[in-house]
mmCIF file with all atom_site columns, C-alpha atoms in Angstrom:
data_model
loop_
_atom_site.group_PDB
_atom_site.id
_atom_site.type_symbol
_atom_site.label_atom_id
_atom_site.label_alt_id
_atom_site.label_comp_id
_atom_site.label_asym_id
_atom_site.label_entity_id
_atom_site.label_seq_id
_atom_site.pdbx_PDB_ins_code
_atom_site.Cartn_x
_atom_site.Cartn_y
_atom_site.Cartn_z
_atom_site.occupancy
_atom_site.B_iso_or_equiv
_atom_site.pdbx_formal_charge
_atom_site.auth_seq_id
_atom_site.auth_comp_id
_atom_site.auth_asym_id
_atom_site.auth_atom_id
_atom_site.pdbx_PDB_model_num
ATOM 1   C CA . VAL A 1 1   ? 5.222   4.816  -4.266  1.00 0.00 ? 107 VAL A CA 1
ATOM 2   C CA . PHE A 1 2   ? 8.570   6.421  -3.828  1.00 0.00 ? 108 PHE A CA 1
ATOM 3   C CA . PRO A 1 3   ? 9.184   7.281  -7.551  1.00 0.00 ? 109 PRO A CA 1
ATOM 4   C CA . PHE A 1 4   ? 5.932   9.252  -7.787  1.00 0.00 ? 110 PHE A CA 1
ATOM 5   C CA . ARG A 1 5   ? 6.581   11.243 -4.708  1.00 0.00 ? 111 ARG A CA 1
ATOM 6   C CA . PHE A 1 6   ? 10.191  11.791 -5.614  1.00 0.00 ? 112 PHE A CA 1
ATOM 7   C CA . HIS A 1 7   ? 9.265   13.037 -9.110  1.00 0.00 ? 113 HIS A CA 1
ATOM 8   C CA . PHE A 1 8   ? 6.622   15.396 -7.632  1.00 0.00 ? 114 PHE A CA 1
ATOM 9   C CA . SER A 1 9   ? 9.030   16.894 -5.038  1.00 0.00 ? 115 SER A CA 1
ATOM 10  C CA . GLU A 1 10  ? 11.875  17.275 -7.539  1.00 0.00 ? 116 GLU A CA 1
ATOM 11  C CA . CYS A 1 11  ? 9.612   19.206 -9.872  1.00 0.00 ? 117 CYS A CA 1
ATOM 12  C CA . ILE A 1 12  ? 8.301   21.457 -7.008  1.00 0.00 ? 118 ILE A CA 1
ATOM 13  C CA . GLN A 1 13  ? 11.808  22.273 -5.772  1.00 0.00 ? 119 GLN A CA 1
ATOM 14  C CA . SER A 1 14  ? 12.924  22.956 -9.351  1.00 0.00 ? 120 SER A CA 1
ATOM 15  C CA . GLY A 1 15  ? 10.135  25.608 -9.681  1.00 0.00 ? 121 GLY A CA 1
ATOM 16  C CA . SER A 1 16  ? 7.659   23.679 -11.915 1.00 0.00 ? 122 SER A CA 1
ATOM 17  C CA . PHE A 1 17  ? 4.272   22.092 -11.073 1.00 0.00 ? 123 PHE A CA 1
ATOM 18  C CA . PRO A 1 18  ? 4.251   18.443 -12.398 1.00 0.00 ? 124 PRO A CA 1
ATOM 19  C CA . PHE A 1 19  ? 0.993   18.163 -14.232 1.00 0.00 ? 125 PHE A CA 1
ATOM 20  C CA . TRP A 1 20  ? 2.677   15.762 -16.696 1.00 0.00 ? 126 TRP A CA 1
ATOM 21  C CA . ASN A 1 21  ? 4.934   12.710 -16.174 1.00 0.00 ? 127 ASN A CA 1
ATOM 22  C CA . PRO A 1 22  ? 7.178   12.256 -19.234 1.00 0.00 ? 128 PRO A CA 1
ATOM 23  C CA . TYR A 1 23  ? 8.929   9.182  -17.850 1.00 0.00 ? 129 TYR A CA 1
ATOM 24  C CA . GLN A 1 24  ? 6.166   6.484  -18.144 1.00 0.00 ? 130 GLN A CA 1
ATOM 25  C CA . GLN A 1 25  ? 4.402   5.161  -21.225 1.00 0.00 ? 131 GLN A CA 1
ATOM 26  C CA . THR A 1 26  ? 5.628   8.057  -23.396 1.00 0.00 ? 132 THR A CA 1
ATOM 27  C CA . GLY A 1 27  ? 3.982   10.433 -20.980 1.00 0.00 ? 133 GLY A CA 1
ATOM 28  C CA . THR A 1 28  ? 1.001   10.336 -18.606 1.00 0.00 ? 134 THR A CA 1
ATOM 29  C CA . PRO A 1 29  ? -1.173  13.017 -16.962 1.00 0.00 ? 135 PRO A CA 1
ATOM 30  C CA . PHE A 1 30  ? 0.529   13.041 -13.487 1.00 0.00 ? 136 PHE A CA 1
ATOM 31  C CA . TYR A 1 31  ? -2.337  15.044 -11.982 1.00 0.00 ? 137 TYR A CA 1
ATOM 32  C CA . ALA A 1 32  ? -4.910  12.356 -12.946 1.00 0.00 ? 138 ALA A CA 1
ATOM 33  C CA . ASP A 1 33  ? -2.937  9.282  -11.917 1.00 0.00 ? 139 ASP A CA 1
ATOM 34  C CA . LEU A 1 34  ? -4.549  7.746  -8.875  1.00 0.00 ? 140 LEU A CA 1
ATOM 35  C CA . GLN A 1 35  ? -1.201  6.124  -7.985  1.00 0.00 ? 141 GLN A CA 1
ATOM 36  C CA . VAL A 1 36  ? -0.012  9.655  -7.140  1.00 0.00 ? 142 VAL A CA 1
ATOM 37  C CA . PRO A 1 37  ? -1.671  11.325 -4.137  1.00 0.00 ? 143 PRO A CA 1
ATOM 38  C CA . PHE A 1 38  ? -1.607  14.565 -6.180  1.00 0.00 ? 144 PHE A CA 1
ATOM 39  C CA . TYR A 1 39  ? -4.278  16.325 -4.025  1.00 0.00 ? 145 TYR A CA 1
ATOM 40  C CA . TYR A 1 40  ? -3.034  14.979 -0.720  1.00 0.00 ? 146 TYR A CA 1
ATOM 41  C CA . PRO A 1 41  ? -1.613  17.811 1.553   1.00 0.00 ? 147 PRO A CA 1
ATOM 42  C CA . GLU A 1 42  ? 1.369   15.686 2.737   1.00 0.00 ? 148 GLU A CA 1
ATOM 43  C CA . LEU A 1 43  ? 2.727   15.542 -0.823  1.00 0.00 ? 149 LEU A CA 1
ATOM 44  C CA . LEU A 1 44  ? 2.890   19.281 -1.330  1.00 0.00 ? 150 LEU A CA 1
ATOM 45  C CA . PHE A 1 45  ? 4.103   20.202 2.172   1.00 0.00 ? 151 PHE A CA 1
ATOM 46  C CA . THR A 1 46  ? 6.920   17.571 2.121   1.00 0.00 ? 152 THR A CA 1
ATOM 47  C CA . SER A 1 47  ? 7.902   18.629 -1.462  1.00 0.00 ? 153 SER A CA 1
ATOM 48  C CA . LEU A 1 48  ? 8.122   22.301 -0.437  1.00 0.00 ? 154 LEU A CA 1
ATOM 49  C CA . PHE A 1 49  ? 10.144  21.801 2.669   1.00 0.00 ? 155 PHE A CA 1
ATOM 50  C CA . THR A 1 50  ? 12.296  18.771 2.424   1.00 0.00 ? 156 THR A CA 1
ATOM 51  C CA . GLY A 1 51  ? 11.567  16.668 -0.707  1.00 0.00 ? 157 GLY A CA 1
ATOM 52  C CA . TYR A 1 52  ? 11.328  12.869 -0.597  1.00 0.00 ? 158 TYR A CA 1
ATOM 53  C CA . GLY A 1 53  ? 14.220  10.647 0.208   1.00 0.00 ? 159 GLY A CA 1
ATOM 54  C CA . ILE A 1 54  ? 14.669  7.272  1.947   1.00 0.00 ? 160 ILE A CA 1
ATOM 55  C CA . TYR A 1 55  ? 14.859  8.879  5.419   1.00 0.00 ? 161 TYR A CA 1
ATOM 56  C CA . ILE A 1 56  ? 11.847  11.065 4.879   1.00 0.00 ? 162 ILE A CA 1
ATOM 57  C CA . MET A 1 57  ? 9.831   7.999  3.644   1.00 0.00 ? 163 MET A CA 1
ATOM 58  C CA . HIS A 1 58  ? 10.924  6.129  6.701   1.00 0.00 ? 164 HIS A CA 1
ATOM 59  C CA . PHE A 1 59  ? 9.932   8.997  8.995   1.00 0.00 ? 165 PHE A CA 1
ATOM 60  C CA . LEU A 1 60  ? 6.510   9.148  7.310   1.00 0.00 ? 166 LEU A CA 1
ATOM 61  C CA . PHE A 1 61  ? 6.029   5.400  7.699   1.00 0.00 ? 167 PHE A CA 1
ATOM 62  C CA . MET A 1 62  ? 6.740   5.600  11.338  1.00 0.00 ? 168 MET A CA 1
ATOM 63  C CA . GLY A 1 63  ? 4.463   8.661  11.657  1.00 0.00 ? 169 GLY A CA 1
ATOM 64  C CA . TYR A 1 64  ? 1.548   6.883  9.987   1.00 0.00 ? 170 TYR A CA 1
ATOM 65  C CA . VAL A 1 65  ? 1.934   3.933  12.201  1.00 0.00 ? 171 VAL A CA 1
ATOM 66  C CA . PHE A 1 66  ? 1.746   6.265  15.285  1.00 0.00 ? 172 PHE A CA 1
ATOM 67  C CA . ILE A 1 67  ? -1.257  8.095  13.793  1.00 0.00 ? 173 ILE A CA 1
ATOM 68  C CA . SER A 1 68  ? -3.088  4.856  13.210  1.00 0.00 ? 174 SER A CA 1
ATOM 69  C CA . GLY A 1 69  ? -2.544  3.768  16.845  1.00 0.00 ? 175 GLY A CA 1
ATOM 70  C CA . ALA A 1 70  ? -3.621  7.272  18.102  1.00 0.00 ? 176 ALA A CA 1
ATOM 71  C CA . GLY A 1 71  ? -6.730  7.196  15.993  1.00 0.00 ? 177 GLY A CA 1
ATOM 72  C CA . MET A 1 72  ? -7.753  3.698  17.225  1.00 0.00 ? 178 MET A CA 1
ATOM 73  C CA . TYR A 1 73  ? -7.023  4.776  20.887  1.00 0.00 ? 179 TYR A CA 1
ATOM 74  C CA . LYS A 1 74  ? -9.421  7.774  20.429  1.00 0.00 ? 180 LYS A CA 1
ATOM 75  C CA . LEU A 1 75  ? -12.010 5.662  18.824  1.00 0.00 ? 181 LEU A CA 1
ATOM 76  C CA . ALA A 1 76  ? -11.794 2.883  21.511  1.00 0.00 ? 182 ALA A CA 1
ATOM 77  C CA . PHE A 1 77  ? -11.840 5.499  24.356  1.00 0.00 ? 183 PHE A CA 1
ATOM 78  C CA . HIS A 1 78  ? -15.032 6.990  22.891  1.00 0.00 ? 184 HIS A CA 1
ATOM 79  C CA . PHE A 1 79  ? -16.770 3.690  23.568  1.00 0.00 ? 185 PHE A CA 1
ATOM 80  C CA . ASN A 1 80  ? -15.176 2.376  26.767  1.00 0.00 ? 186 ASN A CA 1
ATOM 81  C CA . THR A 1 81  ? -13.595 5.518  28.484  1.00 0.00 ? 187 THR A CA 1
ATOM 82  C CA . ASP A 1 82  ? -10.819 3.303  29.807  1.00 0.00 ? 188 ASP A CA 1
ATOM 83  C CA . ARG A 1 83  ? -7.403  4.629  28.972  1.00 0.00 ? 189 ARG A CA 1
ATOM 84  C CA . ILE A 1 84  ? -5.546  1.303  29.503  1.00 0.00 ? 190 ILE A CA 1
ATOM 85  C CA . ALA A 1 85  ? -7.984  -0.708 27.415  1.00 0.00 ? 191 ALA A CA 1
ATOM 86  C CA . SER A 1 86  ? -7.922  2.049  24.734  1.00 0.00 ? 192 SER A CA 1
ATOM 87  C CA . LEU A 1 87  ? -4.075  2.018  24.749  1.00 0.00 ? 193 LEU A CA 1
ATOM 88  C CA . PHE A 1 88  ? -4.046  -1.764 24.163  1.00 0.00 ? 194 PHE A CA 1
ATOM 89  C CA . ALA A 1 89  ? -6.588  -1.220 21.345  1.00 0.00 ? 195 ALA A CA 1
ATOM 90  C CA . GLY A 1 90  ? -4.367  1.400  19.726  1.00 0.00 ? 196 GLY A CA 1
ATOM 91  C CA . MET A 1 91  ? -1.270  -0.676 20.032  1.00 0.00 ? 197 MET A CA 1
ATOM 92  C CA . ALA A 1 92  ? -3.105  -3.787 18.665  1.00 0.00 ? 198 ALA A CA 1
ATOM 93  C CA . TYR A 1 93  ? -4.157  -1.745 15.640  1.00 0.00 ? 199 TYR A CA 1
ATOM 94  C CA . ALA A 1 94  ? -0.882  -0.095 14.984  1.00 0.00 ? 200 ALA A CA 1
ATOM 95  C CA . PHE A 1 95  ? 1.019   -3.366 15.240  1.00 0.00 ? 201 PHE A CA 1
ATOM 96  C CA . SER A 1 96  ? -1.591  -5.447 13.452  1.00 0.00 ? 202 SER A CA 1
ATOM 97  C CA . GLY A 1 97  ? -0.735  -7.742 10.554  1.00 0.00 ? 203 GLY A CA 1
ATOM 98  C CA . PHE A 1 98  ? -2.500  -5.472 8.143   1.00 0.00 ? 204 PHE A CA 1
ATOM 99  C CA . ILE A 1 99  ? -0.337  -2.467 8.946   1.00 0.00 ? 205 ILE A CA 1
ATOM 100 C CA . VAL A 1 100 ? 2.955   -4.289 9.505   1.00 0.00 ? 206 VAL A CA 1
ATOM 101 C CA . GLY A 1 101 ? 2.396   -6.505 6.449   1.00 0.00 ? 207 GLY A CA 1
ATOM 102 C CA . HIS A 1 102 ? 1.667   -3.635 4.205   1.00 0.00 ? 208 HIS A CA 1
ATOM 103 C CA . GLY A 1 103 ? 4.714   -1.477 4.812   1.00 0.00 ? 209 GLY A CA 1
ATOM 104 C CA . GLN A 1 104 ? 5.486   -1.542 1.105   1.00 0.00 ? 210 GLN A CA 1
ATOM 105 C CA . HIS A 1 105 ? 1.933   -0.547 0.177   1.00 0.00 ? 211 HIS A CA 1
ATOM 106 C CA . PHE A 1 106 ? 2.134   3.031  1.495   1.00 0.00 ? 212 PHE A CA 1
ATOM 107 C CA . PHE A 1 107 ? -1.454  3.834  0.307   1.00 0.00 ? 213 PHE A CA 1
ATOM 108 C CA . LEU A 1 108 ? -2.901  1.156  2.571   1.00 0.00 ? 214 LEU A CA 1
ATOM 109 C CA . LEU A 1 109 ? -0.956  2.443  5.534   1.00 0.00 ? 215 LEU A CA 1
ATOM 110 C CA . VAL A 1 110 ? -2.134  5.997  4.915   1.00 0.00 ? 216 VAL A CA 1
ATOM 111 C CA . GLY A 1 111 ? -5.705  4.862  4.638   1.00 0.00 ? 217 GLY A CA 1
ATOM 112 C CA . ALA A 1 112 ? -5.563  2.730  7.807   1.00 0.00 ? 218 ALA A CA 1
ATOM 113 C CA . ALA A 1 113 ? -4.211  5.796  9.656   1.00 0.00 ? 219 ALA A CA 1
ATOM 114 C CA . TRP A 1 114 ? -7.122  7.993  8.866   1.00 0.00 ? 220 TRP A CA 1
ATOM 115 C CA . ILE A 1 115 ? -10.085 5.575  8.985   1.00 0.00 ? 221 ILE A CA 1
ATOM 116 C CA . PRO A 1 116 ? -10.351 5.534  12.829  1.00 0.00 ? 222 PRO A CA 1
ATOM 117 C CA . PHE A 1 117 ? -10.513 9.343  12.975  1.00 0.00 ? 223 PHE A CA 1
ATOM 118 C CA . ALA A 1 118 ? -13.156 9.495  10.274  1.00 0.00 ? 224 ALA A CA 1
ATOM 119 C CA . LEU A 1 119 ? -15.200 6.814  12.025  1.00 0.00 ? 225 LEU A CA 1
ATOM 120 C CA . LEU A 1 120 ? -14.881 8.479  15.419  1.00 0.00 ? 226 LEU A CA 1
ATOM 121 C CA . TYR A 1 121 ? -16.104 11.951 14.293  1.00 0.00 ? 227 TYR A CA 1
ATOM 122 C CA . TYR A 1 122 ? -18.800 10.564 12.106  1.00 0.00 ? 228 TYR A CA 1
ATOM 123 C CA . ILE A 1 123 ? -20.199 8.556  15.058  1.00 0.00 ? 229 ILE A CA 1
ATOM 124 C CA . ARG A 1 124 ? -19.952 11.758 17.217  1.00 0.00 ? 230 ARG A CA 1
ATOM 125 C CA . MET A 1 125 ? -21.664 13.680 14.626  1.00 0.00 ? 231 MET A CA 1
ATOM 126 C CA . LEU A 1 126 ? -24.595 11.258 14.546  1.00 0.00 ? 232 LEU A CA 1
ATOM 127 C CA . GLN A 1 127 ? -24.748 11.108 18.350  1.00 0.00 ? 233 GLN A CA 1
ATOM 128 C CA . HIS A 1 128 ? -24.274 14.734 19.269  1.00 0.00 ? 234 HIS A CA 1
ATOM 129 C CA . LYS A 1 129 ? -25.384 16.409 16.039  1.00 0.00 ? 235 LYS A CA 1
ATOM 130 C CA . LYS A 1 130 ? -22.757 19.209 16.029  1.00 0.00 ? 236 LYS A CA 1
ATOM 131 C CA . LEU A 1 131 ? -21.439 21.066 13.071  1.00 0.00 ? 237 LEU A CA 1
ATOM 132 C CA . ALA A 1 132 ? -17.920 20.843 14.415  1.00 0.00 ? 238 ALA A CA 1
ATOM 133 C CA . ASP A 1 133 ? -17.974 17.108 13.978  1.00 0.00 ? 239 ASP A CA 1
ATOM 134 C CA . VAL A 1 134 ? -19.203 17.636 10.371  1.00 0.00 ? 240 VAL A CA 1
ATOM 135 C CA . LEU A 1 135 ? -16.033 19.542 9.606   1.00 0.00 ? 241 LEU A CA 1
ATOM 136 C CA . LYS A 1 136 ? -13.756 17.041 11.341  1.00 0.00 ? 242 LYS A CA 1
ATOM 137 C CA . THR A 1 137 ? -15.460 14.103 9.616   1.00 0.00 ? 243 THR A CA 1
ATOM 138 C CA . THR A 1 138 ? -15.069 15.773 6.251   1.00 0.00 ? 244 THR A CA 1
ATOM 139 C CA . VAL A 1 139 ? -11.360 16.659 6.761   1.00 0.00 ? 245 VAL A CA 1
ATOM 140 C CA . PHE A 1 140 ? -10.375 13.109 7.626   1.00 0.00 ? 246 PHE A CA 1
ATOM 141 C CA . LEU A 1 141 ? -12.486 11.684 4.838   1.00 0.00 ? 247 LEU A CA 1
ATOM 142 C CA . PHE A 1 142 ? -10.723 14.049 2.481   1.00 0.00 ? 248 PHE A CA 1
ATOM 143 C CA . LEU A 1 143 ? -7.312  12.759 3.754   1.00 0.00 ? 249 LEU A CA 1
ATOM 144 C CA . LEU A 1 144 ? -8.457  9.175  3.330   1.00 0.00 ? 250 LEU A CA 1
ATOM 145 C CA . ILE A 1 145 ? -9.715  9.721  -0.217  1.00 0.00 ? 251 ILE A CA 1
ATOM 146 C CA . THR A 1 146 ? -6.819  11.652 -1.535  1.00 0.00 ? 252 THR A CA 1
ATOM 147 C CA . GLY A 1 147 ? -4.054  9.880  0.332   1.00 0.00 ? 253 GLY A CA 1
ATOM 148 C CA . GLY A 1 148 ? -5.214  6.330  0.931   1.00 0.00 ? 254 GLY A CA 1
ATOM 149 C CA . TYR A 1 149 ? -5.941  3.367  -1.386  1.00 0.00 ? 255 TYR A CA 1
ATOM 150 C CA . GLN A 1 150 ? -9.233  3.883  -3.151  1.00 0.00 ? 256 GLN A CA 1
ATOM 151 C CA . ALA A 1 151 ? -10.706 0.550  -2.139  1.00 0.00 ? 257 ALA A CA 1
ATOM 152 C CA . LEU A 1 152 ? -10.371 1.568  1.564   1.00 0.00 ? 258 LEU A CA 1
ATOM 153 C CA . SER A 1 153 ? -12.550 4.694  0.904   1.00 0.00 ? 259 SER A CA 1
ATOM 154 C CA . ILE A 1 154 ? -15.208 2.593  -0.787  1.00 0.00 ? 260 ILE A CA 1
ATOM 155 C CA . ILE A 1 155 ? -15.251 0.126  2.129   1.00 0.00 ? 261 ILE A CA 1
ATOM 156 C CA . THR A 1 156 ? -15.394 3.005  4.626   1.00 0.00 ? 262 THR A CA 1
ATOM 157 C CA . PHE A 1 157 ? -18.444 4.427  2.859   1.00 0.00 ? 263 PHE A CA 1
ATOM 158 C CA . TYR A 1 158 ? -20.156 1.100  3.063   1.00 0.00 ? 264 TYR A CA 1
ATOM 159 C CA . LEU A 1 159 ? -19.489 1.127  6.808   1.00 0.00 ? 265 LEU A CA 1
ATOM 160 C CA . PHE A 1 160 ? -20.670 4.802  7.047   1.00 0.00 ? 266 PHE A CA 1
ATOM 161 C CA . ALA A 1 161 ? -23.926 3.732  5.301   1.00 0.00 ? 267 ALA A CA 1
ATOM 162 C CA . LEU A 1 162 ? -24.602 0.988  7.844   1.00 0.00 ? 268 LEU A CA 1
ATOM 163 C CA . ILE A 1 163 ? -23.920 3.277  10.783  1.00 0.00 ? 269 ILE A CA 1
ATOM 164 C CA . PHE A 1 164 ? -26.216 5.978  9.290   1.00 0.00 ? 270 PHE A CA 1
ATOM 165 C CA . ILE A 1 165 ? -29.001 3.378  8.831   1.00 0.00 ? 271 ILE A CA 1
ATOM 166 C CA . TYR A 1 166 ? -28.658 2.305  12.429  1.00 0.00 ? 272 TYR A CA 1
ATOM 167 C CA . PHE A 1 167 ? -28.898 5.892  13.901  1.00 0.00 ? 273 PHE A CA 1
ATOM 168 C CA . LEU A 1 168 ? -31.773 6.625  11.549  1.00 0.00 ? 274 LEU A CA 1
ATOM 169 C CA . TYR A 1 169 ? -33.648 3.525  12.609  1.00 0.00 ? 275 TYR A CA 1
ATOM 170 C CA . GLU A 1 170 ? -33.043 4.513  16.237  1.00 0.00 ? 276 GLU A CA 1
ATOM 171 C CA . ASP A 1 171 ? -34.641 7.886  15.659  1.00 0.00 ? 277 ASP A CA 1
ATOM 172 C CA . ILE A 1 172 ? -37.510 6.644  13.594  1.00 0.00 ? 278 ILE A CA 1
ATOM 173 C CA . SER A 1 173 ? -38.427 3.898  16.110  1.00 0.00 ? 279 SER A CA 1
ATOM 174 C CA . LYS A 1 174 ? -38.497 6.594  18.884  1.00 0.00 ? 280 LYS A CA 1
ATOM 175 C CA . ARG A 1 175 ? -40.356 8.998  16.607  1.00 0.00 ? 281 ARG A CA 1
ATOM 176 C CA . LYS A 1 176 ? -37.823 11.731 17.088  1.00 0.00 ? 282 LYS A CA 1
ATOM 177 C CA . TYR A 1 177 ? -38.802 13.614 13.882  1.00 0.00 ? 283 TYR A CA 1
ATOM 178 C CA . LYS A 1 178 ? -36.740 16.780 14.728  1.00 0.00 ? 284 LYS A CA 1
ATOM 179 C CA . GLU A 1 179 ? -33.698 14.520 15.385  1.00 0.00 ? 285 GLU A CA 1
ATOM 180 C CA . ILE A 1 180 ? -34.254 12.813 12.003  1.00 0.00 ? 286 ILE A CA 1
ATOM 181 C CA . PHE A 1 181 ? -34.273 16.101 10.141  1.00 0.00 ? 287 PHE A CA 1
ATOM 182 C CA . THR A 1 182 ? -31.103 17.178 11.883  1.00 0.00 ? 288 THR A CA 1
ATOM 183 C CA . LEU A 1 183 ? -29.460 13.832 11.109  1.00 0.00 ? 289 LEU A CA 1
ATOM 184 C CA . LEU A 1 184 ? -30.320 14.038 7.454   1.00 0.00 ? 290 LEU A CA 1
ATOM 185 C CA . LYS A 1 185 ? -29.175 17.711 7.270   1.00 0.00 ? 291 LYS A CA 1
ATOM 186 C CA . LEU A 1 186 ? -25.792 17.033 8.807   1.00 0.00 ? 292 LEU A CA 1
ATOM 187 C CA . ASN A 1 187 ? -25.140 14.211 6.384   1.00 0.00 ? 293 ASN A CA 1
ATOM 188 C CA . VAL A 1 188 ? -26.097 16.343 3.420   1.00 0.00 ? 294 VAL A CA 1
ATOM 189 C CA . TYR A 1 189 ? -23.632 19.029 4.721   1.00 0.00 ? 295 TYR A CA 1
ATOM 190 C CA . THR A 1 190 ? -20.903 16.406 5.016   1.00 0.00 ? 296 THR A CA 1
ATOM 191 C CA . ILE A 1 191 ? -21.523 15.136 1.465   1.00 0.00 ? 297 ILE A CA 1
ATOM 192 C CA . ILE A 1 192 ? -21.559 18.664 -0.063  1.00 0.00 ? 298 ILE A CA 1
ATOM 193 C CA . LEU A 1 193 ? -18.467 19.725 1.803   1.00 0.00 ? 299 LEU A CA 1
ATOM 194 C CA . LEU A 1 194 ? -16.601 16.516 0.916   1.00 0.00 ? 300 LEU A CA 1
ATOM 195 C CA . ILE A 1 195 ? -17.481 16.898 -2.764  1.00 0.00 ? 301 ILE A CA 1
ATOM 196 C CA . ALA A 1 196 ? -16.260 20.479 -2.689  1.00 0.00 ? 302 ALA A CA 1
ATOM 197 C CA . LEU A 1 197 ? -12.924 19.473 -1.174  1.00 0.00 ? 303 LEU A CA 1
ATOM 198 C CA . CYS A 1 198 ? -12.481 16.548 -3.561  1.00 0.00 ? 304 CYS A CA 1
ATOM 199 C CA . LEU A 1 199 ? -13.676 18.322 -6.681  1.00 0.00 ? 305 LEU A CA 1
ATOM 200 C CA . PRO A 1 200 ? -10.210 18.692 -8.296  1.00 0.00 ? 306 PRO A CA 1
ATOM 201 C CA . LEU A 1 201 ? -9.707  14.970 -7.911  1.00 0.00 ? 307 LEU A CA 1
ATOM 202 C CA . ILE A 1 202 ? -13.173 14.203 -9.232  1.00 0.00 ? 308 ILE A CA 1
ATOM 203 C CA . VAL A 1 203 ? -12.731 16.396 -12.246 1.00 0.00 ? 309 VAL A CA 1
ATOM 204 C CA . SER A 1 204 ? -9.290  15.112 -13.191 1.00 0.00 ? 310 SER A CA 1
ATOM 205 C CA . THR A 1 205 ? -10.368 11.482 -12.741 1.00 0.00 ? 311 THR A CA 1
ATOM 206 C CA . LEU A 1 206 ? -13.445 12.154 -14.995 1.00 0.00 ? 312 LEU A CA 1
ATOM 207 C CA . GLU A 1 207 ? -11.104 13.704 -17.645 1.00 0.00 ? 313 GLU A CA 1
ATOM 208 C CA . VAL A 1 208 ? -9.118  10.497 -18.065 1.00 0.00 ? 314 VAL A CA 1
ATOM 209 C CA . LEU A 1 209 ? -11.876 8.045  -17.449 1.00 0.00 ? 315 LEU A CA 1
ATOM 210 C CA . SER A 1 210 ? -12.250 7.179  -21.111 1.00 0.00 ? 316 SER A CA 1
ATOM 211 C CA . SER A 1 211 ? -8.458  6.649  -21.551 1.00 0.00 ? 317 SER A CA 1
ATOM 212 C CA . VAL A 1 212 ? -7.820  4.339  -18.510 1.00 0.00 ? 318 VAL A CA 1
ATOM 213 C CA . ASP A 1 213 ? -9.582  1.048  -18.613 1.00 0.00 ? 319 ASP A CA 1
ATOM 214 C CA . ARG A 1 214 ? -8.683  0.203  -14.962 1.00 0.00 ? 320 ARG A CA 1
ATOM 215 C CA . LEU A 1 215 ? -10.899 3.079  -13.759 1.00 0.00 ? 321 LEU A CA 1
#
């Protein structure tokens, strides 16, 4: 992933926005290449302030390992409220074979870092039914979709669907009709807000859909 990030940051620091990549396949639309986290905030912020180099990539790698552990710590603490047990859960996740073994697959590492946060705030949203959790869930899903490997986003949505069905079944079985309406409304808000945030990515992907067989 380094060449993509390096090219983006070099263009930004040279005063141009890299919509086009002239160095591959006689030119490709850089903004619509899903190998490039073009709409991921980290890419723009790093390009503006430091640019990408080997040391920056190493710093980001360590940062995402820490974020993944912190996210799993918070997710575990939500269920057991035991700080020691949650700390071990976070460490086990951060040093798991998936994360350690995919150091060269930066997209997988980024996705693994944001999934626990997205799960945590989605479960909180379904439990407490607060708008603040809608915003938090949407932000972390946006980071996952734009920065992580696309298959991880798809798998996460499958998991979200199962969790949603569980909470919906719980409310239906207890005949909490007001709770059911609130549950559905918050999920609709989440979907609408997420689509709005991801709209540039959606539009650019649709534009090249007919030209890229892999999509």
